[in-house]
mmCIF file of C-alpha atoms in Angstrom:
data_model
loop_
_atom_site.group_PDB
_atom_site.id
_atom_site.type_symbol
_atom_site.label_atom_id
_atom_site.label_comp_id
_atom_site.label_asym_id
_atom_site.label_seq_id
_atom_site.Cartn_x
_atom_site.Cartn_y
_atom_site.Cartn_z
ATOM 1 C CA MET A 1 31.759 -89.757 -51.133
ATOM 2 C CA GLU A 2 28.784 -91.504 -49.602
ATOM 3 C CA THR A 3 27.811 -94.893 -51.012
ATOM 4 C CA LEU A 4 24.149 -95.029 -51.948
ATOM 5 C CA THR A 5 22.086 -97.854 -53.388
ATOM 6 C CA ASN A 6 20.610 -97.681 -56.872
ATOM 7 C CA GLU A 7 17.221 -97.170 -55.286
ATOM 8 C CA GLN A 8 18.436 -94.248 -53.155
ATOM 9 C CA LEU A 9 20.155 -92.669 -56.145
ATOM 10 C CA CYS A 10 16.993 -93.130 -58.197
ATOM 11 C CA ALA A 11 14.907 -91.378 -55.532
ATOM 12 C CA LEU A 12 17.335 -88.446 -55.562
ATOM 13 C CA ALA A 13 17.320 -88.403 -59.365
ATOM 14 C CA GLN A 14 13.523 -88.371 -59.425
ATOM 15 C CA ALA A 15 13.666 -85.378 -57.073
ATOM 16 C CA GLY A 16 15.781 -83.521 -59.640
ATOM 17 C CA ASN A 17 19.312 -84.213 -58.426
ATOM 18 C CA ARG A 18 21.437 -84.282 -61.595
ATOM 19 C CA GLN A 19 24.495 -85.595 -59.781
ATOM 20 C CA ALA A 20 22.439 -88.596 -58.646
ATOM 21 C CA VAL A 21 21.548 -89.337 -62.281
ATOM 22 C CA SER A 22 25.231 -89.311 -63.241
ATOM 23 C CA ARG A 23 26.173 -91.480 -60.270
ATOM 24 C CA LEU A 24 23.380 -93.936 -61.057
ATOM 25 C CA ILE A 25 24.535 -94.314 -64.655
ATOM 26 C CA GLU A 26 28.185 -94.653 -63.615
ATOM 27 C CA ALA A 27 27.351 -97.195 -60.903
ATOM 28 C CA ASN A 28 25.581 -99.348 -63.488
ATOM 29 C CA ARG A 29 28.090 -98.922 -66.309
ATOM 30 C CA PRO A 30 29.553 -102.425 -65.732
ATOM 31 C CA PHE A 31 26.084 -103.938 -66.246
ATOM 32 C CA ILE A 32 25.574 -101.876 -69.402
ATOM 33 C CA GLN A 33 29.057 -102.794 -70.662
ATOM 34 C CA ARG A 34 28.425 -106.523 -70.064
ATOM 35 C CA ASN A 35 25.224 -106.370 -72.093
ATOM 36 C CA ALA A 36 26.955 -104.537 -74.932
ATOM 37 C CA ASN A 37 29.800 -107.064 -74.941
ATOM 38 C CA GLN A 38 27.309 -109.944 -75.064
ATOM 39 C CA ILE A 39 25.648 -108.435 -78.114
ATOM 40 C CA VAL A 40 28.949 -107.753 -79.893
ATOM 41 C CA GLY A 41 30.329 -111.147 -78.868
ATOM 42 C CA ASN A 42 27.476 -112.962 -80.603
ATOM 43 C CA PRO A 43 28.994 -114.201 -83.910
ATOM 44 C CA VAL A 44 25.690 -113.848 -85.780
ATOM 45 C CA ARG A 45 25.263 -110.225 -84.704
ATOM 46 C CA GLN A 46 28.944 -109.334 -84.983
ATOM 47 C CA GLU A 47 28.941 -109.332 -88.786
ATOM 48 C CA HIS A 48 25.676 -107.400 -88.888
ATOM 49 C CA LEU A 49 26.940 -104.781 -86.413
ATOM 50 C CA SER A 50 30.160 -104.325 -88.360
ATOM 51 C CA ALA A 51 28.193 -103.842 -91.566
ATOM 52 C CA CYS A 52 26.026 -101.104 -90.065
ATOM 53 C CA GLY A 53 28.872 -99.450 -88.140
ATOM 54 C CA VAL A 54 27.578 -100.007 -84.601
ATOM 55 C CA GLY A 55 30.287 -100.682 -82.016
ATOM 56 C CA VAL A 56 30.468 -101.446 -78.322
ATOM 57 C CA ASP A 57 30.751 -97.769 -77.392
ATOM 58 C CA ASP A 58 27.572 -97.002 -79.338
ATOM 59 C CA LEU A 59 25.728 -99.781 -77.525
ATOM 60 C CA VAL A 60 27.006 -98.584 -74.133
ATOM 61 C CA GLN A 61 25.801 -95.073 -74.927
ATOM 62 C CA ALA A 62 22.378 -96.374 -75.988
ATOM 63 C CA GLY A 63 22.186 -98.547 -72.862
ATOM 64 C CA SER A 64 23.033 -95.562 -70.667
ATOM 65 C CA ILE A 65 20.224 -93.596 -72.280
ATOM 66 C CA GLY A 66 17.869 -96.518 -71.690
ATOM 67 C CA LEU A 67 18.834 -96.588 -68.011
ATOM 68 C CA TRP A 68 18.375 -92.808 -67.781
ATOM 69 C CA ARG A 69 14.892 -93.091 -69.278
ATOM 70 C CA ALA A 70 13.965 -95.809 -66.773
ATOM 71 C CA ILE A 71 14.535 -93.457 -63.836
ATOM 72 C CA ASP A 72 11.236 -91.607 -64.213
ATOM 73 C CA GLY A 73 9.152 -94.763 -64.519
ATOM 74 C CA TYR A 74 10.634 -96.545 -61.520
ATOM 75 C CA ASN A 75 8.214 -96.862 -58.611
ATOM 76 C CA LEU A 76 10.057 -96.718 -55.309
ATOM 77 C CA SER A 77 7.082 -98.107 -53.396
ATOM 78 C CA GLU A 78 7.319 -101.452 -55.176
ATOM 79 C CA GLU A 79 9.893 -103.886 -53.874
ATOM 80 C CA THR A 80 11.615 -104.328 -57.222
ATOM 81 C CA LYS A 81 15.290 -103.457 -57.424
ATOM 82 C CA PHE A 82 16.015 -100.559 -59.760
ATOM 83 C CA LEU A 83 18.344 -102.548 -61.990
ATOM 84 C CA THR A 84 15.758 -105.322 -62.350
ATOM 85 C CA TYR A 85 13.301 -102.677 -63.499
ATOM 86 C CA ALA A 86 15.793 -100.885 -65.769
ATOM 87 C CA ALA A 87 17.409 -103.930 -67.421
ATOM 88 C CA PRO A 88 14.748 -104.347 -70.134
ATOM 89 C CA ALA A 89 14.968 -100.626 -70.956
ATOM 90 C CA VAL A 90 18.756 -100.897 -71.309
ATOM 91 C CA LYS A 91 18.485 -103.912 -73.622
ATOM 92 C CA ARG A 92 15.620 -102.375 -75.597
ATOM 93 C CA ALA A 93 17.626 -99.184 -76.178
ATOM 94 C CA MET A 94 20.516 -101.240 -77.545
ATOM 95 C CA SER A 95 18.179 -103.249 -79.790
ATOM 96 C CA ASP A 96 16.544 -100.042 -81.023
ATOM 97 C CA LEU A 97 19.952 -98.642 -81.975
ATOM 98 C CA ILE A 98 20.776 -101.785 -83.953
ATOM 99 C CA ARG A 99 17.376 -101.683 -85.654
ATOM 100 C CA GLN A 100 17.838 -98.008 -86.488
ATOM 101 C CA TYR A 101 21.041 -98.737 -88.435
ATOM 102 C CA SER A 102 19.819 -101.947 -90.079
#
């Protein structure tokens, strides 16, 4: 399987390639997982998350959706890396999930 950059995968995804969307999300799963672990690892948030029933898997799912939503808004002509562009959307999606269950 050919190795493509996030930016190349994003361009294919924007053109309607569903496999590129899946590959883009999978390629960035470690980033999403790290962010979820940071949130869960925070002692202040840990008690709150337990109380509202939000776990790491829920945060990873929300982060993946945030990354997926960022695909359409990414502008390939700018010299910003895709993950730099998508990172706030990933974190916002996780925060929104926590807020939803608070």
